[in-house]
PDB file of C-alpha atoms in Angstrom:
ATOM      1  CA  VAL A  20     245.006  24.386  22.485  1.00  0.00           C
ATOM      2  CA  VAL A  21     242.578  21.429  22.454  1.00  0.00           C
ATOM      3  CA  PHE A  22     239.156  21.487  24.473  1.00  0.00           C
ATOM      4  CA  ASP A  23     237.587  18.259  25.587  1.00  0.00           C
ATOM      5  CA  ILE A  24     234.335  20.242  26.270  1.00  0.00           C
ATOM      6  CA  THR A  25     231.573  20.363  23.642  1.00  0.00           C
ATOM      7  CA  PHE A  26     230.536  24.113  23.452  1.00  0.00           C
ATOM      8  CA  ALA A  27     227.158  23.121  22.146  1.00  0.00           C
ATOM      9  CA  ASP A  28     224.993  25.626  24.123  1.00  0.00           C
ATOM     10  CA  GLN A  29     225.189  29.427  24.404  1.00  0.00           C
ATOM     11  CA  ARG A  30     226.768  30.907  27.103  1.00  0.00           C
ATOM     12  CA  GLU A  31     226.984  34.698  28.227  1.00  0.00           C
ATOM     13  CA  ASN A  32     230.750  35.026  27.200  1.00  0.00           C
ATOM     14  CA  ASP A  33     230.627  33.200  23.858  1.00  0.00           C
ATOM     15  CA  GLY A  34     231.367  36.226  21.955  1.00  0.00           C
ATOM     16  CA  ARG A  35     234.856  36.802  23.998  1.00  0.00           C
ATOM     17  CA  LEU A  36     235.772  32.986  23.384  1.00  0.00           C
ATOM     18  CA  ARG A  37     234.997  33.390  19.650  1.00  0.00           C
ATOM     19  CA  GLU A  38     237.172  36.541  19.399  1.00  0.00           C
ATOM     20  CA  ALA A  39     240.012  34.611  21.238  1.00  0.00           C
ATOM     21  CA  ILE A  40     239.571  31.602  18.742  1.00  0.00           C
ATOM     22  CA  ALA A  41     239.516  33.843  15.734  1.00  0.00           C
ATOM     23  CA  ARG A  42     242.934  35.362  16.764  1.00  0.00           C
ATOM     24  CA  ASN A  43     244.749  31.977  17.266  1.00  0.00           C
ATOM     25  CA  PRO A  44     244.205  29.642  14.680  1.00  0.00           C
ATOM     26  CA  ASN A  45     245.394  26.603  16.390  1.00  0.00           C
ATOM     27  CA  VAL A  46     242.151  25.537  18.464  1.00  0.00           C
ATOM     28  CA  VAL A  47     240.353  22.176  18.349  1.00  0.00           C
ATOM     29  CA  LEU A  48     237.063  21.853  19.807  1.00  0.00           C
ATOM     30  CA  ALA A  49     235.214  18.627  20.726  1.00  0.00           C
ATOM     31  CA  ALA A  50     232.600  16.766  18.976  1.00  0.00           C
ATOM     32  CA  THR A  51     230.535  13.721  19.901  1.00  0.00           C
ATOM     33  CA  MET A  52     228.947  11.087  17.900  1.00  0.00           C
ATOM     34  CA  ARG A  53     225.579   9.357  18.393  1.00  0.00           C
ATOM     35  CA  ILE A  54     223.830   6.108  17.200  1.00  0.00           C
ATOM     36  CA  GLU A  55     220.307   7.874  16.985  1.00  0.00           C
ATOM     37  CA  THR A  56     219.345  11.505  16.185  1.00  0.00           C
ATOM     38  CA  GLU A  57     218.016  13.143  19.093  1.00  0.00           C
ATOM     39  CA  SER A  58     216.922  16.224  16.732  1.00  0.00           C
ATOM     40  CA  ASP A  59     217.674  17.350  13.396  1.00  0.00           C
ATOM     41  CA  GLU A  60     220.247  19.814  14.084  1.00  0.00           C
ATOM     42  CA  HIS A  61     222.408  17.169  15.558  1.00  0.00           C
ATOM     43  CA  ALA A  62     222.761  15.451  12.298  1.00  0.00           C
ATOM     44  CA  PRO A  63     223.969  17.920   9.544  1.00  0.00           C
ATOM     45  CA  THR A  64     224.482  16.864   5.805  1.00  0.00           C
ATOM     46  CA  ASP A  65     227.283  19.424   5.337  1.00  0.00           C
ATOM     47  CA  LEU A  66     229.944  20.031   8.039  1.00  0.00           C
ATOM     48  CA  HIS A  67     231.223  23.369   6.303  1.00  0.00           C
ATOM     49  CA  GLY A  68     234.767  22.704   5.842  1.00  0.00           C
ATOM     50  CA  LEU A  69     235.285  20.619   8.899  1.00  0.00           C
ATOM     51  CA  THR A  70     235.713  17.299   7.436  1.00  0.00           C
ATOM     52  CA  TRP A  71     238.861  15.442   6.114  1.00  0.00           C
ATOM     53  CA  ASP A  72     239.465  14.059   2.717  1.00  0.00           C
ATOM     54  CA  VAL A  73     240.189  10.377   3.076  1.00  0.00           C
ATOM     55  CA  PRO A  74     239.962   7.293   0.581  1.00  0.00           C
ATOM     56  CA  SER A  75     236.370   6.129   0.074  1.00  0.00           C
ATOM     57  CA  GLY A  76     237.422   2.746   1.235  1.00  0.00           C
ATOM     58  CA  LEU A  77     239.002   3.910   4.383  1.00  0.00           C
ATOM     59  CA  PRO A  78     237.395   1.936   7.393  1.00  0.00           C
ATOM     60  CA  SER A  79     236.055   4.158  10.091  1.00  0.00           C
ATOM     61  CA  TYR A  80     233.296   4.088  12.666  1.00  0.00           C
ATOM     62  CA  SER A  81     229.842   4.939  11.234  1.00  0.00           C
ATOM     63  CA  TRP A  82     227.299   7.035  13.218  1.00  0.00           C
ATOM     64  CA  SER A  83     223.894   8.501  12.543  1.00  0.00           C
ATOM     65  CA  ALA A  84     224.120  11.896  14.433  1.00  0.00           C
ATOM     66  CA  ILE A  85     226.687  14.131  15.560  1.00  0.00           C
ATOM     67  CA  GLN A  86     226.781  16.829  18.234  1.00  0.00           C
ATOM     68  CA  LEU A  87     228.868  19.826  17.083  1.00  0.00           C
ATOM     69  CA  PRO A  88     229.977  23.023  18.812  1.00  0.00           C
ATOM     70  CA  LEU A  89     228.320  26.175  18.134  1.00  0.00           C
ATOM     71  CA  ALA A  90     228.747  27.123  14.468  1.00  0.00           C
ATOM     72  CA  SER A  91     229.849  30.570  15.591  1.00  0.00           C
ATOM     73  CA  PHE A  92     233.282  28.825  16.887  1.00  0.00           C
ATOM     74  CA  THR A  93     233.961  26.808  13.673  1.00  0.00           C
ATOM     75  CA  GLN A  94     232.695  29.126  10.912  1.00  0.00           C
ATOM     76  CA  PRO A  95     233.709  30.457   8.635  1.00  0.00           C
ATOM     77  CA  ALA A  96     236.041  27.528   8.112  1.00  0.00           C
ATOM     78  CA  PRO A  97     239.133  27.173   7.894  1.00  0.00           C
ATOM     79  CA  GLY A  98     239.672  30.414   9.906  1.00  0.00           C
ATOM     80  CA  TYR A  99     238.134  29.399  13.063  1.00  0.00           C
ATOM     81  CA  ALA A 100     238.247  26.388  15.437  1.00  0.00           C
ATOM     82  CA  ASP A 101     238.712  22.937  13.957  1.00  0.00           C
ATOM     83  CA  ILE A 102     236.968  19.924  15.406  1.00  0.00           C
ATOM     84  CA  GLY A 103     237.861  16.287  16.626  1.00  0.00           C
ATOM     85  CA  VAL A 104     235.650  13.585  17.884  1.00  0.00           C
ATOM     86  CA  VAL A 105     235.896  12.379  21.629  1.00  0.00           C
ATOM     87  CA  THR A 106     233.675   9.541  21.143  1.00  0.00           C
ATOM     88  CA  VAL A 107     235.103   5.967  21.969  1.00  0.00           C
ATOM     89  CA  GLN A 108     233.880   2.565  22.582  1.00  0.00           C
ATOM     90  CA  ALA A 109     235.411   0.074  24.898  1.00  0.00           C
ATOM     91  CA  ASP A 110     235.827  -3.776  24.431  1.00  0.00           C
ATOM     92  CA  ARG A 111     233.341  -6.187  25.330  1.00  0.00           C
ATOM     93  CA  ASP A 112     234.719  -6.667  28.842  1.00  0.00           C
ATOM     94  CA  GLY A 113     234.653  -2.735  29.266  1.00  0.00           C
ATOM     95  CA  VAL A 114     238.019  -1.994  28.853  1.00  0.00           C
ATOM     96  CA  LEU A 115     239.344   0.549  26.327  1.00  0.00           C
ATOM     97  CA  ARG A 116     242.172  -0.914  24.475  1.00  0.00           C
ATOM     98  CA  ARG A 117     241.955   0.981  20.971  1.00  0.00           C
ATOM     99  CA  PHE A 118     241.165   4.625  19.852  1.00  0.00           C
ATOM    100  CA  PRO A 119     239.523   5.323  16.380  1.00  0.00           C
ATOM    101  CA  LEU A 120     241.325   7.880  14.013  1.00  0.00           C
ATOM    102  CA  PHE A 121     238.463   8.438  12.035  1.00  0.00           C
ATOM    103  CA  HIS A 122     234.486   8.781  12.147  1.00  0.00           C
ATOM    104  CA  ARG A 123     231.976   8.841   9.484  1.00  0.00           C
ATOM    105  CA  ILE A 124     228.488  10.623   9.055  1.00  0.00           C
ATOM    106  CA  ASP A 125     226.588  10.843   5.948  1.00  0.00           C
ATOM    107  CA  GLY A 126     229.559   9.932   3.922  1.00  0.00           C
ATOM    108  CA  GLN A 127     231.673  12.641   5.621  1.00  0.00           C
ATOM    109  CA  VAL A 128     234.744  12.018   7.737  1.00  0.00           C
ATOM    110  CA  ILE A 129     235.703  13.723  10.706  1.00  0.00           C
ATOM    111  CA  PRO A 130     239.132  12.872  12.778  1.00  0.00           C
ATOM    112  CA  SER A 131     239.389  12.128  16.175  1.00  0.00           C
ATOM    113  CA  LEU A 132     240.265  14.749  18.769  1.00  0.00           C
ATOM    114  CA  PRO A 133     243.811  13.668  19.493  1.00  0.00           C
ATOM    115  CA  LEU A 134     244.563  13.356  15.595  1.00  0.00           C
ATOM    116  CA  ALA A 135     242.942  16.606  14.877  1.00  0.00           C
ATOM    117  CA  ALA A 136     245.207  18.417  17.468  1.00  0.00           C
ATOM    118  CA  HIS A 137     248.266  17.484  15.402  1.00  0.00           C
ATOM    119  CA  PHE A 138     247.204  19.415  12.568  1.00  0.00           C
ATOM    120  CA  SER A 139     245.452  22.436  14.092  1.00  0.00           C
ATOM    121  CA  GLY A 140     245.853  25.643  12.442  1.00  0.00           C
ATOM    122  CA  VAL A 141     247.332  24.048   9.044  1.00  0.00           C
ATOM    123  CA  PRO A 142     245.440  22.550   5.989  1.00  0.00           C
ATOM    124  CA  HIS A 143     243.978  19.108   6.688  1.00  0.00           C
ATOM    125  CA  PRO A 144     246.782  16.516   5.640  1.00  0.00           C
ATOM    126  CA  PRO A 145     246.691  13.915   2.928  1.00  0.00           C
ATOM    127  CA  VAL A 146     245.398  10.341   4.305  1.00  0.00           C
ATOM    128  CA  ARG A 147     246.583   7.177   2.677  1.00  0.00           C
ATOM    129  CA  ALA A 148     245.680   3.515   3.652  1.00  0.00           C
ATOM    130  CA  ILE A 149     248.911   1.265   3.381  1.00  0.00           C
ATOM    131  CA  PRO A 150     248.145  -2.558   2.682  1.00  0.00           C
ATOM    132  CA  GLY A 151     248.818  -4.453   5.668  1.00  0.00           C
ATOM    133  CA  ASN A 152     246.580  -2.362   8.017  1.00  0.00           C
ATOM    134  CA  SER A 153     248.297   0.881   8.368  1.00  0.00           C
ATOM    135  CA  ILE A 154     247.223   4.527   7.816  1.00  0.00           C
ATOM    136  CA  GLN A 155     249.600   7.426   6.713  1.00  0.00           C
ATOM    137  CA  VAL A 156     248.641  10.734   7.779  1.00  0.00           C
ATOM    138  CA  ASP A 157     251.390  12.899   6.398  1.00  0.00           C
ATOM    139  CA  PRO A 158     254.010  12.876   8.132  1.00  0.00           C
ATOM    140  CA  PHE A 159     252.871   9.959  10.324  1.00  0.00           C
ATOM    141  CA  ASN A 160     252.366   6.270   9.752  1.00  0.00           C
ATOM    142  CA  TRP A 161     250.378   4.205  12.341  1.00  0.00           C
ATOM    143  CA  SER A 162     249.522   0.415  12.593  1.00  0.00           C
ATOM    144  CA  THR A 163     245.678   0.334  12.920  1.00  0.00           C
ATOM    145  CA  ASP A 164     243.072  -2.695  12.849  1.00  0.00           C
ATOM    146  CA  ASN A 165     240.476  -3.191  10.407  1.00  0.00           C
ATOM    147  CA  GLU A 166     238.465  -0.241  11.533  1.00  0.00           C
ATOM    148  CA  SER A 167     241.151   2.255  11.615  1.00  0.00           C
ATOM    149  CA  ALA A 168     241.798   2.304  15.130  1.00  0.00           C
ATOM    150  CA  VAL A 169     245.100   2.203  16.754  1.00  0.00           C
ATOM    151  CA  HIS A 170     245.609  -0.117  19.834  1.00  0.00           C
ATOM    152  CA  LEU A 171     247.037   1.753  22.657  1.00  0.00           C
ATOM    153  CA  PHE A 172     250.297   1.283  24.587  1.00  0.00           C
ATOM    154  CA  TYR A 173     249.505   2.810  28.076  1.00  0.00           C
ATOM    155  CA  PRO A 174     252.523   4.229  29.974  1.00  0.00           C
ATOM    156  CA  SER A 175     252.847   2.944  33.460  1.00  0.00           C
ATOM    157  CA  ASN A 176     254.033   6.363  34.842  1.00  0.00           C
ATOM    158  CA  PRO A 177     250.929   8.444  35.588  1.00  0.00           C
ATOM    159  CA  ASN A 178     253.132  11.630  35.277  1.00  0.00           C
ATOM    160  CA  SER A 179     254.037  11.076  31.602  1.00  0.00           C
ATOM    161  CA  VAL A 180     251.636  13.649  30.741  1.00  0.00           C
ATOM    162  CA  LEU A 181     252.226  17.016  32.736  1.00  0.00           C
ATOM    163  CA  SER A 182     248.715  18.066  34.404  1.00  0.00           C
ATOM    164  CA  ILE A 183     248.108  21.644  35.954  1.00  0.00           C
ATOM    165  CA  PRO A 184     244.816  22.054  38.086  1.00  0.00           C
ATOM    166  CA  PHE A 185     242.598  24.597  37.497  1.00  0.00           C
ATOM    167  CA  SER A 186     243.179  25.857  40.929  1.00  0.00           C
ATOM    168  CA  ARG A 187     246.762  26.452  40.103  1.00  0.00           C
ATOM    169  CA  ILE A 188     246.013  28.412  37.018  1.00  0.00           C
ATOM    170  CA  ALA A 189     243.507  30.405  39.071  1.00  0.00           C
ATOM    171  CA  MET A 190     245.997  31.331  41.746  1.00  0.00           C
ATOM    172  CA  ALA A 191     248.616  32.592  38.978  1.00  0.00           C
ATOM    173  CA  VAL A 192     246.046  34.514  37.099  1.00  0.00           C
ATOM    174  CA  LEU A 193     244.950  36.156  40.487  1.00  0.00           C
ATOM    175  CA  GLY A 194     248.831  36.978  41.282  1.00  0.00           C
ATOM    176  CA  SER A 195     249.188  34.984  44.329  1.00  0.00           C
ATOM    177  CA  PRO A 196     252.682  34.983  45.839  1.00  0.00           C
ATOM    178  CA  ASN A 197     254.961  32.198  44.292  1.00  0.00           C
ATOM    179  CA  GLN A 198     252.286  30.803  41.899  1.00  0.00           C
ATOM    180  CA  GLU A 199     253.626  32.159  38.939  1.00  0.00           C
ATOM    181  CA  LEU A 200     253.507  30.011  35.772  1.00  0.00           C
ATOM    182  CA  SER A 201     256.433  30.031  33.431  1.00  0.00           C
ATOM    183  CA  PRO A 202     255.551  30.504  29.737  1.00  0.00           C
ATOM    184  CA  ALA A 203     258.200  27.556  29.056  1.00  0.00           C
ATOM    185  CA  MET A 204     255.756  25.250  30.619  1.00  0.00           C
ATOM    186  CA  ILE A 205     253.291  25.398  27.789  1.00  0.00           C
ATOM    187  CA  ARG A 206     255.438  27.180  24.956  1.00  0.00           C
ATOM    188  CA  GLY A 207     255.489  24.714  21.752  1.00  0.00           C
ATOM    189  CA  LYS A 208     253.382  22.250  23.616  1.00  0.00           C
ATOM    190  CA  THR A 209     249.754  20.978  22.785  1.00  0.00           C
ATOM    191  CA  VAL A 210     247.561  21.778  25.618  1.00  0.00           C
ATOM    192  CA  PHE A 211     244.368  19.942  26.425  1.00  0.00           C
ATOM    193  CA  ILE A 212     241.726  21.575  28.477  1.00  0.00           C
ATOM    194  CA  GLY A 213     238.711  19.700  30.178  1.00  0.00           C
ATOM    195  CA  SER A 214     237.507  18.125  33.449  1.00  0.00           C
ATOM    196  CA  THR A 215     239.173  15.481  35.565  1.00  0.00           C
ATOM    197  CA  ALA A 216     237.050  15.717  38.330  1.00  0.00           C
ATOM    198  CA  ILE A 217     233.891  14.334  37.109  1.00  0.00           C
ATOM    199  CA  PHE A 218     233.183  10.686  38.064  1.00  0.00           C
ATOM    200  CA  ALA A 219     230.934  10.026  34.876  1.00  0.00           C
ATOM    201  CA  ASP A 220     234.074  10.687  32.467  1.00  0.00           C
ATOM    202  CA  ARG A 221     236.286   7.839  33.749  1.00  0.00           C
ATOM    203  CA  VAL A 222     237.633   5.094  31.411  1.00  0.00           C
ATOM    204  CA  HIS A 223     238.689   1.387  32.096  1.00  0.00           C
ATOM    205  CA  THR A 224     241.913   0.727  30.742  1.00  0.00           C
ATOM    206  CA  PRO A 225     244.580  -2.183  31.142  1.00  0.00           C
ATOM    207  CA  VAL A 226     246.594  -0.019  33.760  1.00  0.00           C
ATOM    208  CA  GLY A 227     243.396   1.104  35.784  1.00  0.00           C
ATOM    209  CA  GLU A 228     240.767   3.812  35.696  1.00  0.00           C
ATOM    210  CA  ILE A 229     241.860   7.046  34.214  1.00  0.00           C
ATOM    211  CA  SER A 230     239.987  10.388  33.340  1.00  0.00           C
ATOM    212  CA  GLY A 231     238.808  10.907  29.474  1.00  0.00           C
ATOM    213  CA  LEU A 232     241.024  14.045  29.537  1.00  0.00           C
ATOM    214  CA  TYR A 233     244.021  12.050  30.385  1.00  0.00           C
ATOM    215  CA  LEU A 234     243.294   9.259  27.694  1.00  0.00           C
ATOM    216  CA  LEU A 235     242.956  12.055  24.891  1.00  0.00           C
ATOM    217  CA  ALA A 236     246.207  13.486  26.061  1.00  0.00           C
ATOM    218  CA  ILE A 237     247.948  10.298  26.042  1.00  0.00           C
ATOM    219  CA  THR A 238     246.576   8.879  22.846  1.00  0.00           C
ATOM    220  CA  HIS A 239     247.942  12.297  21.241  1.00  0.00           C
ATOM    221  CA  GLN A 240     251.274  11.598  22.798  1.00  0.00           C
ATOM    222  CA  LEU A 241     251.318   8.075  21.583  1.00  0.00           C
ATOM    223  CA  LEU A 242     250.372   9.167  18.036  1.00  0.00           C
ATOM    224  CA  ALA A 243     253.309  11.691  18.154  1.00  0.00           C
ATOM    225  CA  GLN A 244     255.847   9.278  19.213  1.00  0.00           C
ATOM    226  CA  ASN A 245     254.275   6.264  17.143  1.00  0.00           C
ATOM    227  CA  LEU A 246     253.996   4.151  20.494  1.00  0.00           C
ATOM    228  CA  VAL A 247     250.641   2.473  19.406  1.00  0.00           C
ATOM    229  CA  LEU A 248     251.111  -1.192  19.704  1.00  0.00           C
ATOM    230  CA  THR A 249     251.263  -3.736  16.386  1.00  0.00           C
ATOM    231  CA  PRO A 250     250.204  -7.113  15.685  1.00  0.00           C
ATOM    232  CA  PRO A 251     251.075  -9.470  17.227  1.00  0.00           C
ATOM    233  CA  ARG A 252     251.059  -7.433  20.334  1.00  0.00           C
ATOM    234  CA  TRP A 253     247.467  -6.306  20.231  1.00  0.00           C
ATOM    235  CA  TYR A 254     245.669  -7.444  23.456  1.00  0.00           C
TER     236      TYR A 254
END
């Protein structure tokens, strides 16, 4: 279960969420990266078991600050939720064509949220740089550019990822007639949870404007099926 929500502020029912995370060691929460530090708490020097061990020469996006979820959701690691970065940067024309796999802060490396979702609830996998711009993250092998980003092959079918609106889930929870949800819809699947209705969380892509949540789910799916673009098909 992957949340495209940065749980950085305390809320009344945080304790119940923390208990649910502790019972289910397959949860990934969002972290965001920043260029400048807004406060000291956003730029930790020790990420307490949340980082991945990658080769020192592996290229990655570097940042000076990070916004983490509340420590009560991720500590003690690795028994609680893992984290993944949702921050992306569009190309100069404002179109997002590639997605970074890794982000670096103070020499420590955090995976992107779609990548972290593949390994939720299991030990962090070994990472190896392959000559010729490829990265092997056991058991996957992806073509990457010189910043360890994959170039995305956006599907033309908008229904390639099943989406369920919150209103539909709410009706099922409330027991509305004929609104039951079959457990088979989500059993064995990775579920992304986040907002699709906020205009600010929209991304310009070669196939049109999509929500940030849909982008994360699509990237996760492309990584799973190794459908990322390879040279000379980039751009």
